[in-house]
Amino acid sequence: MTALLLLLILSPLTALGFRQQDPSERLFQDGLSAFKAGKYFSAATAFGTLAEVSTRNRRTTAALVMAAKSEYRAGNYDRSKGRAEALVDRYPRSAYADEARYLIALSDYSLERFDIAASDLLDLMESHPGSPLIPRSRDLLRH
């Protein structure tokens, strides 16, 4: 009877979020908060740490793309490209893969590697014609 009563009391509390938050989710949220606050170095560190853990979790690919975005915003274009390439290499079918491909081209463009950026953009546009990033890719290609 006591166990049943305890179960009835604890079940609603767990459903309301009183259980301990997953550490990977907390780290992802910390990175997101830092990114939104413009603290791109801190965001890149949080996302990078999460992306590099040995066990894959539900935030791995999102962390990789956010690490690449954070590095880009911080002006670390080579690191941004490296993070984006890691996502494409490891998880080519990820929902974030096209965004990573665009970040690769954007990083090359920012590093004044215009021929490489153009090649990256053309590849994205040809191999993923339905991507919502096509208009942005065309705009960047025009530059």
mmCIF file of C-alpha atoms in Angstrom:
data_model
loop_
_atom_site.group_PDB
_atom_site.id
_atom_site.type_symbol
_atom_site.label_atom_id
_atom_site.label_comp_id
_atom_site.label_asym_id
_atom_site.label_seq_id
_atom_site.Cartn_x
_atom_site.Cartn_y
_atom_site.Cartn_z
ATOM 1 C CA MET A 1 0.000 0.000 0.000
ATOM 2 C CA THR A 2 2.817 2.420 0.866
ATOM 3 C CA ALA A 3 4.616 1.682 -2.422
ATOM 4 C CA LEU A 4 1.418 2.310 -4.377
ATOM 5 C CA LEU A 5 0.842 5.602 -2.571
ATOM 6 C CA LEU A 6 4.449 6.654 -3.222
ATOM 7 C CA LEU A 7 4.083 5.758 -6.908
ATOM 8 C CA LEU A 8 0.894 7.813 -7.182
ATOM 9 C CA ILE A 9 2.620 10.820 -5.632
ATOM 10 C CA LEU A 10 5.862 10.616 -7.648
ATOM 11 C CA SER A 11 4.362 9.894 -11.082
ATOM 12 C CA PRO A 12 2.818 13.363 -11.565
ATOM 13 C CA LEU A 13 5.977 15.041 -10.260
ATOM 14 C CA THR A 14 8.087 13.178 -12.811
ATOM 15 C CA ALA A 15 5.661 14.117 -15.572
ATOM 16 C CA LEU A 16 5.935 17.777 -14.560
ATOM 17 C CA GLY A 17 9.696 17.779 -15.073
ATOM 18 C CA PHE A 18 10.962 17.232 -11.572
ATOM 19 C CA ARG A 19 13.283 14.483 -12.738
ATOM 20 C CA GLN A 20 16.927 15.273 -13.338
ATOM 21 C CA GLN A 21 17.646 16.733 -16.771
ATOM 22 C CA ASP A 22 19.837 14.733 -19.162
ATOM 23 C CA PRO A 23 23.385 16.217 -19.040
ATOM 24 C CA SER A 24 23.628 16.304 -22.845
ATOM 25 C CA GLU A 25 20.365 18.235 -23.058
ATOM 26 C CA ARG A 26 21.546 20.682 -20.396
ATOM 27 C CA LEU A 27 24.835 21.224 -22.280
ATOM 28 C CA PHE A 28 22.938 21.772 -25.534
ATOM 29 C CA GLN A 29 20.659 24.332 -23.862
ATOM 30 C CA ASP A 30 23.699 26.091 -22.349
ATOM 31 C CA GLY A 31 25.218 26.317 -25.832
ATOM 32 C CA LEU A 32 21.971 27.643 -27.262
ATOM 33 C CA SER A 33 21.740 30.307 -24.551
ATOM 34 C CA ALA A 34 25.320 31.390 -25.196
ATOM 35 C CA PHE A 35 24.693 31.510 -28.960
ATOM 36 C CA LYS A 36 21.575 33.646 -28.533
ATOM 37 C CA ALA A 37 23.517 35.972 -26.218
ATOM 38 C CA GLY A 38 26.241 36.414 -28.835
ATOM 39 C CA LYS A 39 28.811 34.484 -26.788
ATOM 40 C CA TYR A 40 29.953 32.446 -29.754
ATOM 41 C CA PHE A 41 33.184 31.122 -28.241
ATOM 42 C CA SER A 42 31.282 29.732 -25.248
ATOM 43 C CA ALA A 43 28.598 28.344 -27.532
ATOM 44 C CA ALA A 44 31.182 26.653 -29.761
ATOM 45 C CA THR A 45 32.815 25.111 -26.697
ATOM 46 C CA ALA A 46 29.529 23.734 -25.346
ATOM 47 C CA PHE A 47 28.333 22.410 -28.695
ATOM 48 C CA GLY A 48 31.765 21.028 -29.558
ATOM 49 C CA THR A 49 31.994 19.187 -26.258
ATOM 50 C CA LEU A 50 28.592 17.638 -26.826
ATOM 51 C CA ALA A 51 29.390 16.699 -30.422
ATOM 52 C CA GLU A 52 32.653 15.024 -29.444
ATOM 53 C CA VAL A 53 31.360 12.723 -26.716
ATOM 54 C CA SER A 54 31.990 9.118 -27.571
ATOM 55 C CA THR A 55 28.370 8.045 -27.407
ATOM 56 C CA ARG A 56 25.967 9.411 -29.979
ATOM 57 C CA ASN A 57 22.900 11.070 -28.520
ATOM 58 C CA ARG A 58 19.820 12.754 -29.938
ATOM 59 C CA ARG A 59 21.606 16.112 -30.070
ATOM 60 C CA THR A 60 24.827 15.019 -31.794
ATOM 61 C CA THR A 61 24.125 16.343 -35.292
ATOM 62 C CA ALA A 62 22.382 19.463 -34.001
ATOM 63 C CA ALA A 63 25.412 20.112 -31.768
ATOM 64 C CA LEU A 64 27.786 19.717 -34.718
ATOM 65 C CA VAL A 65 25.917 22.182 -36.907
ATOM 66 C CA MET A 66 25.558 24.646 -34.024
ATOM 67 C CA ALA A 67 29.283 24.300 -33.240
ATOM 68 C CA ALA A 68 30.003 25.127 -36.899
ATOM 69 C CA LYS A 69 27.636 28.123 -36.789
ATOM 70 C CA SER A 70 29.161 29.351 -33.532
ATOM 71 C CA GLU A 71 32.694 29.068 -34.901
ATOM 72 C CA TYR A 72 31.613 30.932 -38.029
ATOM 73 C CA ARG A 73 30.025 33.739 -36.012
ATOM 74 C CA ALA A 74 33.177 33.942 -33.885
ATOM 75 C CA GLY A 75 35.229 34.415 -37.060
ATOM 76 C CA ASN A 76 36.901 31.007 -36.840
ATOM 77 C CA TYR A 77 36.184 30.035 -40.429
ATOM 78 C CA ASP A 78 38.598 27.108 -40.648
ATOM 79 C CA ARG A 79 37.150 25.602 -37.465
ATOM 80 C CA SER A 80 33.627 26.222 -38.731
ATOM 81 C CA LYS A 81 34.438 24.401 -41.941
ATOM 82 C CA GLY A 82 36.003 21.527 -40.018
ATOM 83 C CA ARG A 83 32.927 21.087 -37.814
ATOM 84 C CA ALA A 84 30.610 21.226 -40.820
ATOM 85 C CA GLU A 85 32.737 18.725 -42.732
ATOM 86 C CA ALA A 86 32.655 16.389 -39.733
ATOM 87 C CA LEU A 87 28.863 16.444 -39.794
ATOM 88 C CA VAL A 88 28.690 15.740 -43.537
ATOM 89 C CA ASP A 89 31.310 12.982 -43.309
ATOM 90 C CA ARG A 90 29.823 11.224 -40.282
ATOM 91 C CA TYR A 91 26.117 11.830 -40.883
ATOM 92 C CA PRO A 92 25.541 12.547 -44.602
ATOM 93 C CA ARG A 93 21.804 11.867 -44.299
ATOM 94 C CA SER A 94 21.286 14.142 -41.308
ATOM 95 C CA ALA A 95 18.577 16.760 -41.528
ATOM 96 C CA TYR A 96 21.374 19.284 -40.909
ATOM 97 C CA ALA A 97 23.703 18.033 -43.672
ATOM 98 C CA ASP A 98 22.624 20.638 -46.257
ATOM 99 C CA GLU A 99 23.090 23.404 -43.713
ATOM 100 C CA ALA A 100 26.562 22.029 -42.983
ATOM 101 C CA ARG A 101 27.354 21.966 -46.715
ATOM 102 C CA TYR A 102 26.290 25.605 -46.961
ATOM 103 C CA LEU A 103 28.480 26.494 -43.965
ATOM 104 C CA ILE A 104 31.444 24.815 -45.667
ATOM 105 C CA ALA A 105 30.958 27.043 -48.712
ATOM 106 C CA LEU A 106 30.329 30.117 -46.574
ATOM 107 C CA SER A 107 33.519 29.473 -44.613
ATOM 108 C CA ASP A 108 35.537 29.080 -47.815
ATOM 109 C CA TYR A 109 34.001 32.297 -49.134
ATOM 110 C CA SER A 110 34.926 34.146 -45.924
ATOM 111 C CA LEU A 111 38.474 32.805 -46.237
ATOM 112 C CA GLU A 112 38.546 34.207 -49.790
ATOM 113 C CA ARG A 113 38.765 30.734 -51.299
ATOM 114 C CA PHE A 114 36.227 31.763 -53.882
ATOM 115 C CA ASP A 115 36.826 28.953 -56.367
ATOM 116 C CA ILE A 116 36.385 26.315 -53.658
ATOM 117 C CA ALA A 117 33.286 28.067 -52.299
ATOM 118 C CA ALA A 118 31.760 28.201 -55.789
ATOM 119 C CA SER A 119 32.438 24.504 -56.289
ATOM 120 C CA ASP A 120 30.866 23.696 -52.900
ATOM 121 C CA LEU A 121 27.782 25.762 -53.729
ATOM 122 C CA LEU A 122 27.361 24.207 -57.171
ATOM 123 C CA ASP A 123 27.658 20.747 -55.636
ATOM 124 C CA LEU A 124 24.999 21.592 -53.041
ATOM 125 C CA MET A 125 22.657 22.997 -55.666
ATOM 126 C CA GLU A 126 23.100 20.046 -58.050
ATOM 127 C CA SER A 127 23.011 17.202 -55.556
ATOM 128 C CA HIS A 128 20.256 18.621 -53.310
ATOM 129 C CA PRO A 129 17.940 20.616 -55.606
ATOM 130 C CA GLY A 130 15.078 20.547 -53.112
ATOM 131 C CA SER A 131 17.097 22.105 -50.312
ATOM 132 C CA PRO A 132 15.651 25.286 -48.803
ATOM 133 C CA LEU A 133 19.210 26.661 -48.912
ATOM 134 C CA ILE A 134 19.249 26.862 -52.727
ATOM 135 C CA PRO A 135 18.181 30.548 -52.878
ATOM 136 C CA ARG A 136 20.874 31.523 -50.350
ATOM 137 C CA SER A 137 23.387 29.398 -52.246
ATOM 138 C CA ARG A 138 22.535 31.172 -55.506
ATOM 139 C CA ASP A 139 22.906 34.565 -53.837
ATOM 140 C CA LEU A 140 26.297 33.662 -52.434
ATOM 141 C CA LEU A 141 27.384 32.222 -55.769
ATOM 142 C CA ARG A 142 26.559 35.544 -57.467
ATOM 143 C CA HIS A 143 29.010 37.301 -55.149
#
